[in-house]
Tab-separated table of C-alpha atoms in Angstrom:
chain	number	residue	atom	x	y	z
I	1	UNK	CA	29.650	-26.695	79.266
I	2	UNK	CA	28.986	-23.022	79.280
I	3	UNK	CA	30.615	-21.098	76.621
I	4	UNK	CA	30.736	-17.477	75.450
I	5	UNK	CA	32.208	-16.603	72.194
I	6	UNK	CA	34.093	-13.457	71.112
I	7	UNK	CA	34.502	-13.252	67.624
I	8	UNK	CA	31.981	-15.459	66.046
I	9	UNK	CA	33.556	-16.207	62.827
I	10	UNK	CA	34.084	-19.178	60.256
I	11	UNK	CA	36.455	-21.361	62.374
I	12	UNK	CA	34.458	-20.542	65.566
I	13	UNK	CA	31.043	-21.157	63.664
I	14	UNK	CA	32.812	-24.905	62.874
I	15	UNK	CA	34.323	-25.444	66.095
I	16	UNK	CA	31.089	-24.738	67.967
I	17	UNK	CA	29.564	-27.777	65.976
I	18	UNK	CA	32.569	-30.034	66.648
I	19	UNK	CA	32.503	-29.412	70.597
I	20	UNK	CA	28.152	-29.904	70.745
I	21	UNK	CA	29.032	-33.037	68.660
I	22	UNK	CA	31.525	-34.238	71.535
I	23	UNK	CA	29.615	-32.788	74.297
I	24	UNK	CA	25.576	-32.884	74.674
I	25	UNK	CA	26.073	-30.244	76.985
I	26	UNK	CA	27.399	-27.653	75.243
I	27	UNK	CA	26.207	-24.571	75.295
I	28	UNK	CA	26.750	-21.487	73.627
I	29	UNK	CA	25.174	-18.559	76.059
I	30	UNK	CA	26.000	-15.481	74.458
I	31	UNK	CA	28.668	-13.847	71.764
I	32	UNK	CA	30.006	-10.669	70.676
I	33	UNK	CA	30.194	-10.125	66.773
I	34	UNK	CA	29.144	-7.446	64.851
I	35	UNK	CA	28.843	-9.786	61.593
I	36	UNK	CA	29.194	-13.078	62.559
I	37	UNK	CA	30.481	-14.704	59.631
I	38	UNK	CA	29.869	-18.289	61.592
I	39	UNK	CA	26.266	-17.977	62.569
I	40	UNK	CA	25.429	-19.555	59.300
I	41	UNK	CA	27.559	-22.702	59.890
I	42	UNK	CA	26.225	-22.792	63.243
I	43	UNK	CA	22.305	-22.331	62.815
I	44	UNK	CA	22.869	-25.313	59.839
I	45	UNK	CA	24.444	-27.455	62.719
I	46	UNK	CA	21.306	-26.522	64.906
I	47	UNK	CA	23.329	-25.203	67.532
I	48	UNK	CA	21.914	-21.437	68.967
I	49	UNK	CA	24.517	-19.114	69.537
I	50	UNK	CA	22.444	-17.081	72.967
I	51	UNK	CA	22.114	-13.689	73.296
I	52	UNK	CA	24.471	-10.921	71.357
I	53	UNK	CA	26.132	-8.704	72.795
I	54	UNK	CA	27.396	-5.222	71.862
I	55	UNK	CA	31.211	-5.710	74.018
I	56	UNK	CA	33.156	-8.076	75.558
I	57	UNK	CA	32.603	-6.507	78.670
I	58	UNK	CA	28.621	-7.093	78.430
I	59	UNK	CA	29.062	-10.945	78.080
I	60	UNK	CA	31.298	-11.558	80.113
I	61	UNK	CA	29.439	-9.202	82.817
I	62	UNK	CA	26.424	-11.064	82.110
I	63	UNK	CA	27.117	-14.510	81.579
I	64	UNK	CA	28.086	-17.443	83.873
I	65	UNK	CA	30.690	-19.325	81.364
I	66	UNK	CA	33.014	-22.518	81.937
I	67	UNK	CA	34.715	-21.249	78.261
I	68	UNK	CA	35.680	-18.255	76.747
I	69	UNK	CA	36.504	-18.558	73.087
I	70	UNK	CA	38.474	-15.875	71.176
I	71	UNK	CA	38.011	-16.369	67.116
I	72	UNK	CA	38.289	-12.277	66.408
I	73	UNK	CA	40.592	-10.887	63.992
I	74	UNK	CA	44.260	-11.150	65.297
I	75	UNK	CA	44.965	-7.925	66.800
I	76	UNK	CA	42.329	-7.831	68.766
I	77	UNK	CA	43.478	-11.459	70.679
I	78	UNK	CA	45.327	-9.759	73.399
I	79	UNK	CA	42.952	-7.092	74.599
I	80	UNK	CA	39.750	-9.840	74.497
I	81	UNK	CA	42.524	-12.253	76.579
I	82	UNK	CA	42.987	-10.047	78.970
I	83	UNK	CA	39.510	-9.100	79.576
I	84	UNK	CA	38.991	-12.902	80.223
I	85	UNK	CA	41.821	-13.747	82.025
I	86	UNK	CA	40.875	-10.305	84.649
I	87	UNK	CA	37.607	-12.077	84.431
I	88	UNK	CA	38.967	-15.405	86.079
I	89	UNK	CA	37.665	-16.781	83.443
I	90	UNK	CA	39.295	-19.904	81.444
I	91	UNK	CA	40.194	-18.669	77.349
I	92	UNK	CA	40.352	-20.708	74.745
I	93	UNK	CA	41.884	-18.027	71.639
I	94	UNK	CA	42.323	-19.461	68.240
I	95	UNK	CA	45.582	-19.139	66.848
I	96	UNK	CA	48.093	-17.276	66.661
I	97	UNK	CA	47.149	-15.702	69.986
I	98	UNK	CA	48.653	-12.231	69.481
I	99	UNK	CA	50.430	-9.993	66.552
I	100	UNK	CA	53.217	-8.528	67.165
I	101	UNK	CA	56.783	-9.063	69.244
I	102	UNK	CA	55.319	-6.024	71.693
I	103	UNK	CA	52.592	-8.017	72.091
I	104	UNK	CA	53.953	-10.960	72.780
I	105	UNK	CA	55.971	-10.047	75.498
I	106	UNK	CA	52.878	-8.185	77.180
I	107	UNK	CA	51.361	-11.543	77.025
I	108	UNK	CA	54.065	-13.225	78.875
I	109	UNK	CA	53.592	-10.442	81.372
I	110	UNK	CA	50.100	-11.792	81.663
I	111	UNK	CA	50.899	-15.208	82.071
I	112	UNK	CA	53.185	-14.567	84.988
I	113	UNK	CA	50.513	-12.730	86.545
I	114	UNK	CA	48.042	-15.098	85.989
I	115	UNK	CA	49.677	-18.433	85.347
I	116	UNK	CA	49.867	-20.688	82.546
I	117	UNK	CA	46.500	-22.993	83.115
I	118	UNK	CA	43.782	-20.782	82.067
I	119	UNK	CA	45.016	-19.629	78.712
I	120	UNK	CA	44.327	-22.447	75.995
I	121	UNK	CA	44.868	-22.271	72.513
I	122	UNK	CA	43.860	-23.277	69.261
I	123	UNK	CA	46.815	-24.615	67.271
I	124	UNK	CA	44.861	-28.100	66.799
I	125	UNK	CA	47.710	-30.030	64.482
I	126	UNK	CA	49.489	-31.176	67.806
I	127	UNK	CA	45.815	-33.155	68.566
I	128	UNK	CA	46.480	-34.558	65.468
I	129	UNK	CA	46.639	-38.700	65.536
I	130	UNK	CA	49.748	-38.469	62.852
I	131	UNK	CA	51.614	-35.964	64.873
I	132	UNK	CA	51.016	-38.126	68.252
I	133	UNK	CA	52.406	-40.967	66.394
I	134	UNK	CA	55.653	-39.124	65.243
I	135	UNK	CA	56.170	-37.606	69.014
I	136	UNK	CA	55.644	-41.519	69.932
I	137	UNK	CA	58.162	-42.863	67.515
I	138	UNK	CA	60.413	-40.111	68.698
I	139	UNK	CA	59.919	-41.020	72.362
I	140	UNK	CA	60.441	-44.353	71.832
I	141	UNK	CA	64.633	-43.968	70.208
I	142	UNK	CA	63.363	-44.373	66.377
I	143	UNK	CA	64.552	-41.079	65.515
I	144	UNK	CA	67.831	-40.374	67.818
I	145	UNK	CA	68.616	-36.697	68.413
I	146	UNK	CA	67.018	-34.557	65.589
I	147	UNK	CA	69.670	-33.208	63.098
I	148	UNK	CA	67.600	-31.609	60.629
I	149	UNK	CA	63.852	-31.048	59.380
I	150	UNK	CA	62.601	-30.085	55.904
I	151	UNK	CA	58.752	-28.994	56.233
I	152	UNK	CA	56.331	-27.191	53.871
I	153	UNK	CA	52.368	-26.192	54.463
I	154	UNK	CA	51.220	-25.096	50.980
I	155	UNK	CA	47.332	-24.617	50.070
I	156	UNK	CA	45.173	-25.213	47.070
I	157	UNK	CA	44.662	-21.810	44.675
I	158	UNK	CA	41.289	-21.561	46.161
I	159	UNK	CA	42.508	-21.422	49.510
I	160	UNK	CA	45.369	-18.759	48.470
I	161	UNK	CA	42.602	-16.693	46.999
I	162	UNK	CA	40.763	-16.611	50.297
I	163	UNK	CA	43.773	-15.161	52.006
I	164	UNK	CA	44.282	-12.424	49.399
I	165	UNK	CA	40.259	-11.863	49.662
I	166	UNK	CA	39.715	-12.188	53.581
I	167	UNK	CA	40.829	-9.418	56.238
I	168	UNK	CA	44.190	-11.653	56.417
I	169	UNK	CA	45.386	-10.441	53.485
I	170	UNK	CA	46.559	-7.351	55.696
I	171	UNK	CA	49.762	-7.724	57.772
I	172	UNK	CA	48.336	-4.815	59.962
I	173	UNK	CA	44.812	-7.266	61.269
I	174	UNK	CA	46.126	-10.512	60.536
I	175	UNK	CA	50.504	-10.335	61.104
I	176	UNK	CA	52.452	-12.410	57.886
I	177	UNK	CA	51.546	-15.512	56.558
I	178	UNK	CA	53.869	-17.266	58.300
I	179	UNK	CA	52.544	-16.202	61.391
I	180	UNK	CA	48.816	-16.071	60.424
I	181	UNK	CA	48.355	-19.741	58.906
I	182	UNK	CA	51.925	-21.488	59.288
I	183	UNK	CA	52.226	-21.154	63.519
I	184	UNK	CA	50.500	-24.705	63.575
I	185	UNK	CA	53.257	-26.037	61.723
I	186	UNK	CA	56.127	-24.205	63.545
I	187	UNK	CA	55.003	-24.872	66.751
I	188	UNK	CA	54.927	-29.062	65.566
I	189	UNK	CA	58.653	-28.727	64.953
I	190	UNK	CA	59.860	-26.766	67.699
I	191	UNK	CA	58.043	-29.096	69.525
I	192	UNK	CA	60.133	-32.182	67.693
I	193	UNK	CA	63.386	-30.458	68.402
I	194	UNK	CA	62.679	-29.597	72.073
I	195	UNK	CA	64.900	-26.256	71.448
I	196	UNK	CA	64.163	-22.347	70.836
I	197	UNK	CA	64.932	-21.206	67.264
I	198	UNK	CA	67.943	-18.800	67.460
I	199	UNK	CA	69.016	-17.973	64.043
I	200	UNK	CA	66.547	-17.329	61.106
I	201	UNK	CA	66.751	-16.181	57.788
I	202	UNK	CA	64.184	-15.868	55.051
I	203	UNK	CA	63.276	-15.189	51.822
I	204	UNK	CA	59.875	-14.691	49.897
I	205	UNK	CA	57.040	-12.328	48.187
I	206	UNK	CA	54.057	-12.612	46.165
I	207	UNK	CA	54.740	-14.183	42.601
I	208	UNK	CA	51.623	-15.807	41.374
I	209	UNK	CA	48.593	-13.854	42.417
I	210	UNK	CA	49.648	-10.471	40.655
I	211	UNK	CA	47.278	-9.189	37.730
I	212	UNK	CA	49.646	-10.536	35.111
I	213	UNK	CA	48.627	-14.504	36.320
I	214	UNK	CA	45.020	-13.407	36.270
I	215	UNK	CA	42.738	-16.005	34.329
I	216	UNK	CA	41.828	-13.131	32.329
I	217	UNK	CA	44.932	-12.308	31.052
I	218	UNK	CA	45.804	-16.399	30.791
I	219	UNK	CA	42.794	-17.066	28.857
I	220	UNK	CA	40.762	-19.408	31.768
I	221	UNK	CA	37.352	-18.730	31.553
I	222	UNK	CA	36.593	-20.737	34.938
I	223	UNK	CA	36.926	-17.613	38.097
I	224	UNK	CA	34.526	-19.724	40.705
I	225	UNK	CA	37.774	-22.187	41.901
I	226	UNK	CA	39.130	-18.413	42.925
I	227	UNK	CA	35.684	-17.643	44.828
I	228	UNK	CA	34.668	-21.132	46.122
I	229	UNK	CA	35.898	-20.340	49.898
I	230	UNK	CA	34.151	-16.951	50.808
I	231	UNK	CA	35.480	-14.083	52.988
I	232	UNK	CA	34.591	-12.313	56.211
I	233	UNK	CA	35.295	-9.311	57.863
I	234	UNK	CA	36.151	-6.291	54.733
I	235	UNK	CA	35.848	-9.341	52.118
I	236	UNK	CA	36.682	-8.264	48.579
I	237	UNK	CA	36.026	-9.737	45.186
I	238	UNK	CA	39.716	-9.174	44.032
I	239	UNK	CA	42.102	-11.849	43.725
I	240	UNK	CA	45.043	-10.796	41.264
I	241	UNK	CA	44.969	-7.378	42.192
I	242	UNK	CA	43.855	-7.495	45.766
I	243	UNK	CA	45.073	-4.789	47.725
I	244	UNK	CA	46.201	-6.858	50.712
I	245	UNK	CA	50.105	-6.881	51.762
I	246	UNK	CA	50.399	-10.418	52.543
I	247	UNK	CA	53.086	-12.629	50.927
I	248	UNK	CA	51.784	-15.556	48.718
I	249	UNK	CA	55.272	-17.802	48.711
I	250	UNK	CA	57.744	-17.700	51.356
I	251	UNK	CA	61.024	-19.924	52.478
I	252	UNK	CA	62.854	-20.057	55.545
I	253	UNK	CA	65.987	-21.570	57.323
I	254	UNK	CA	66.359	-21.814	61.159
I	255	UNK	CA	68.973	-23.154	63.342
I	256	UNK	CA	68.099	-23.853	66.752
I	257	UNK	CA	69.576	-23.141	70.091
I	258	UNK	CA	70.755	-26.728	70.151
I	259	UNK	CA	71.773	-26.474	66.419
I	260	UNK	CA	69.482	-28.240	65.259
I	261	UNK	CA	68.385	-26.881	61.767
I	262	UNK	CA	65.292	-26.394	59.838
I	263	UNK	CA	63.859	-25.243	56.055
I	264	UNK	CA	60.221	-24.577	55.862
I	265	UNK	CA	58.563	-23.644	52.354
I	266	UNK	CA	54.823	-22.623	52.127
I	267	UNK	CA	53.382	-21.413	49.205
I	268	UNK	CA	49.688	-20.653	48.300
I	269	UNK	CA	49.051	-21.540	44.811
I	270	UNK	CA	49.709	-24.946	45.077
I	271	UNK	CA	47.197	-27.571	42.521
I	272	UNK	CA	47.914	-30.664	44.448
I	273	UNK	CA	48.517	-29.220	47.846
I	274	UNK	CA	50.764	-31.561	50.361
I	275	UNK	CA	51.453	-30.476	54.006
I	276	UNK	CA	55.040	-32.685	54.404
I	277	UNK	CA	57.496	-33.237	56.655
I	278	UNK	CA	61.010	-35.053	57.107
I	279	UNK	CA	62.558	-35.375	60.245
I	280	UNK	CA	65.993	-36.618	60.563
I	281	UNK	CA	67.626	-38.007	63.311
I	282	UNK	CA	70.837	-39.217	64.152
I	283	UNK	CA	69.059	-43.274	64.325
I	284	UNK	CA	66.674	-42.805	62.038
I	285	UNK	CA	64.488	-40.799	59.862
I	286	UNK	CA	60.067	-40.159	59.953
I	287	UNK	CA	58.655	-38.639	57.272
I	288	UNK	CA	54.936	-37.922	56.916
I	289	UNK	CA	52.068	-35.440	55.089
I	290	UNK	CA	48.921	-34.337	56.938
I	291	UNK	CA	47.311	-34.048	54.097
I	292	UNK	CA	48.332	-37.226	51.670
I	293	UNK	CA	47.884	-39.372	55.122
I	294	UNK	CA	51.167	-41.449	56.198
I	295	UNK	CA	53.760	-41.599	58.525
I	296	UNK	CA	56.481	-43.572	57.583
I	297	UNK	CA	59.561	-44.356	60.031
I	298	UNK	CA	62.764	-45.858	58.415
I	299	UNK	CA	65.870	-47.004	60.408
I	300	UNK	CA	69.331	-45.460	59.995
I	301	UNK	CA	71.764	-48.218	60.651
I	302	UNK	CA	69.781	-50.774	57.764
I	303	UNK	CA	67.490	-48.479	56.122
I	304	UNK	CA	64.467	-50.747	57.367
I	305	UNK	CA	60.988	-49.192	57.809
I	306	UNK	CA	59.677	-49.823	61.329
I	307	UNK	CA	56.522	-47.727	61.114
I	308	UNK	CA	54.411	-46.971	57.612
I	309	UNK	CA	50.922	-45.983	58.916
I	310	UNK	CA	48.097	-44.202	57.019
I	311	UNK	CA	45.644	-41.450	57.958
I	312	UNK	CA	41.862	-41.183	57.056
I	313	UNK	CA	39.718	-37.768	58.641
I	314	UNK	CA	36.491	-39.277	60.735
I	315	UNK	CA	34.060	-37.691	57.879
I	316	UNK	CA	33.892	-35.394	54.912
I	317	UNK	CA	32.845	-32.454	57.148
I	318	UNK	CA	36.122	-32.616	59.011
I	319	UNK	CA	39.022	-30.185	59.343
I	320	UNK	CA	42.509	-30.291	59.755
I	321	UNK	CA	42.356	-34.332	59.192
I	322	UNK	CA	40.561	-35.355	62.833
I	323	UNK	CA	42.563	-32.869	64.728
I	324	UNK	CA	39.562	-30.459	65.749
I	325	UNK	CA	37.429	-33.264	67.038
I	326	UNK	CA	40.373	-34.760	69.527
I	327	UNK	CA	40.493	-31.281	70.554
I	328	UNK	CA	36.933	-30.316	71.264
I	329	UNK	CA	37.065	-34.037	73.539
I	330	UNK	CA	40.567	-32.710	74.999
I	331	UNK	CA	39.651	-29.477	75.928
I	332	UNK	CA	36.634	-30.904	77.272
I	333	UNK	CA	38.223	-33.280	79.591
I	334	UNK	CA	40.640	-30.631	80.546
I	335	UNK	CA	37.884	-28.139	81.835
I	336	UNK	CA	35.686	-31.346	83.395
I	337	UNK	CA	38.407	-33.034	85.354
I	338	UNK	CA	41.535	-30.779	84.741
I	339	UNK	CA	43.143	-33.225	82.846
I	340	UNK	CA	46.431	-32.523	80.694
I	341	UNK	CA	46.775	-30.902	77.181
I	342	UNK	CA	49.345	-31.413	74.578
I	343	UNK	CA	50.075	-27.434	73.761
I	344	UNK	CA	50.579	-24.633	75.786
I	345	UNK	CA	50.296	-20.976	75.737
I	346	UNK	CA	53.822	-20.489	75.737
I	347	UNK	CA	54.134	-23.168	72.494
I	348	UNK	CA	52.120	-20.928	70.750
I	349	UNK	CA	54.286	-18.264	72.138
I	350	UNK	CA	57.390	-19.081	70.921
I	351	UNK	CA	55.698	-20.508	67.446
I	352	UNK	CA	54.409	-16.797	67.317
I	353	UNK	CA	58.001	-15.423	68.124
I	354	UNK	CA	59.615	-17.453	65.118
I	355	UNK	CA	56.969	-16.741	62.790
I	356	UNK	CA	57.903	-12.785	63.165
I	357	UNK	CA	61.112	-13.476	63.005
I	358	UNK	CA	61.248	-14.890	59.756
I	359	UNK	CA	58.907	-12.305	58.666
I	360	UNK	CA	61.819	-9.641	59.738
I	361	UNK	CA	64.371	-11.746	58.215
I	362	UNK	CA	62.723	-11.361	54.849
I	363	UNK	CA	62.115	-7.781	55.052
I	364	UNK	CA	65.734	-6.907	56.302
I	365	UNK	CA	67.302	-9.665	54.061
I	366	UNK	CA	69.302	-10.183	57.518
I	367	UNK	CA	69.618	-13.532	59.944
I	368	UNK	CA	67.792	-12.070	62.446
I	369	UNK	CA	69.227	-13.209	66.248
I	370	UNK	CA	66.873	-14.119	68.881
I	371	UNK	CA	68.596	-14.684	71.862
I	372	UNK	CA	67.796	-10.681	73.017
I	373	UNK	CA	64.371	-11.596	72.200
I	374	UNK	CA	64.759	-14.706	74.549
I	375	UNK	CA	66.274	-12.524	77.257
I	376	UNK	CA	63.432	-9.817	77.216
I	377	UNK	CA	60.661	-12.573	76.886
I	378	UNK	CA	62.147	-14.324	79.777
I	379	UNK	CA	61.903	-11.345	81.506
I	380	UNK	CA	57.999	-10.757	81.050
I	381	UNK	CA	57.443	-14.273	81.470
I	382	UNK	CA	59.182	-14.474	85.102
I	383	UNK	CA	58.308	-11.245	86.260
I	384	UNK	CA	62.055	-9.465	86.236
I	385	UNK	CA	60.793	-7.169	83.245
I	386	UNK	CA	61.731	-4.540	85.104
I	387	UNK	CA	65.601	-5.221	85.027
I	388	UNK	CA	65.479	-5.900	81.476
I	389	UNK	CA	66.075	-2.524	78.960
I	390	UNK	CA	62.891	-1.937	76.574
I	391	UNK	CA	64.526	0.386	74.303
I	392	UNK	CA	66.608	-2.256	73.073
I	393	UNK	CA	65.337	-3.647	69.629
I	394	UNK	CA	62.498	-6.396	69.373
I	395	UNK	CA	64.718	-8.299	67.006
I	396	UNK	CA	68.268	-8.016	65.810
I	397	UNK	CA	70.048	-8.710	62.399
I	398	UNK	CA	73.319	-10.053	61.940
């Protein structure tokens, strides 16, 4: 498999060694990166990333590719889409695949205009064997109609100190936190309910990395945990006083179209990180953690546990526990014979959508209504656009 790479950077450098390790035919030809943080990652693996190129527009002119594989910073996702999608060209763009609402509905433009089939994307948790087993359970009547679902995704301090290091620690590159790192997990629970979030509110800030929590100032001697993960693109030293905008704690409530209901709590200074769920059903109730490994499945009617399974990743090396590896052999298959993937463009959509939202609920301190964002997205997406007013706000409080 021929791929070209825009935006050669850490999670590109890794996924490049996952697909050659599925795939003895993989082949990077050429990328575009002006300092690509992932060469490093990639020359280790072996792996040669072909010729660079100065634009987008040179590879893709002068390249034969099967792939093309977005990993640049987030507001650049829909421009480099485009180019590949013009291209005929099948994209593959990490997550979340644009930035703003705007965006978003200039995407579904593109998608009508070039259907659904050639756009893939990176959110990798719904490759995940634990989530597969949850959508199984829930397939098979375990669960009953979902009622509720409390959720969190919070990350070691050394991983929180990347964010307020990296480029993503400004909203204007990277969009909130909730849409930057916490789309995987809002696209798995949309997905559970089967519904469109309509109502969201949300609450949150930045309470523990602020100069007054700095290991200086608290006595710790011991600055490398805060250092261990290192930064790309406009990387900076600072930590307690970095002078990103991005949130470092954040809590939100939706209800969905079907009224179902959800909270969702991430937080990024968190010692002994979990990534948890509970789904609750009207039969029964699953509750699992990506990170700590289990599913467990109990029964409503007799409170008897029908499922209690445990999770190991394939090797040290891994990320995201096994889920990149399914998805490199997915995507694979997908390209080779066509065959079917378990997220879509439009998932990652409507992940993106609530994300924002939630973002807008906690700056307005408003529930924020999406059913006019629904109506205008529908629009793009089916081609009326044109009937539908764009002067009317991207998102409304109530």
């Amino acid at each position: 498999m021929r791929v070209g790479i825009i935006g050669l950077g850490f999670r590109l450098g890794y996924l490049g060694n996952v697909f050659a390790e599925m795939d003895p035919d993989f082949q990077i030809v050429g990328y575009v990166d002006p300092d690509p943080a992932g060469m490093d990652r990639l020359v280790e693996g072996g792996i040669p990333a072909g010729t660079s190129y100065a634009t987008p527009e040179e590879l893709i002119a002068s390249e034969q590719m099967d792939l093309l594989m977005i990993g640049s910073p987030n507001h650049m996702h829909l421009d480099h889409i485009r180019l590949g999608l013009e291209a005929g060209l099948t994209v593959f763009s990490e997550k979340p695949i644009v930035m703003t609402m705007e965006q978003s509905y200039a995407l579904a433009e593109l998608l009508h205009q070039y259907g659904h089939d050639r756009l893939l994307v990176g959110l990798v948790l719904r490759y995940s064997p634990l989530y597969k087993d949850l959508r199984q359970a829930q397939a098979d009547g375990r669960l009953g109609d979902v009622v509720s679902i409390e959720a969190s995704e919070h990350i070691q301090p050394y991983h929180g100190a990347f964010f307020m290091r990296d480029w993503r620690r400004y909203e204007k590159y990277a969009g909130g936190f909730m849409l930057e790192k916490c789309c995987h997990d809002l696209d798995l629970y949309n997905g559970v309910v089967g519904a469109r979030p309509r109502f969201v509110a949300s609450f949150g800030g930045r309470k523990s990395f602020t100069p007054t929590n700095a290991p200086e100032t608290a006595g710790i001697n011991d600055l490398e945990v805060y250092h261990r993960k290192p930064s790309g693109w406009l990387g900076s030293d600072k930590v307690f006083d970095s002078d990103g905008d991005i949130v470092d704690f954040q809590t939100a409530i939706v209800e969905y179209e079907n009224g179902a209901s959800m909270t969702f709590h991430t937080n990024l200074n968190v010692p002994d990180e979990f990534r948890r769920f509970c789904v609750i059903g009207a039969k029964g109730m699953a509750e699992g953690d990506f990170v700590r490994g289990f599913l467990d499945v109990h029964r409503a009617h007799d409170n008897a546990k029908v499922i209690a399974n445990t999770y190991q990743a394939p090797s040290d090396k891994s990320q995201h526990y096994g889920a990149d590896e399914q998805m490199a052999e997915d995507v694979m298959r997908h390209i080779k014979d066509g065959a079917p993937l378990p997220v879509s463009a439009l998932d990652a959509l409507e992940a993106g959508i609530l994300a924002m939202a939630m973002d807008e609920a906690r700056l307005t301190r408003k529930v924020v209504d999406l059913e006019p964002v629904w109506a205008r997205f529908d629009a793009a997406l089916h081609g009326t656009a044109d009937g539908v007013s764009h002067a009317a706000p991207s998102l409304t409080a109530v």
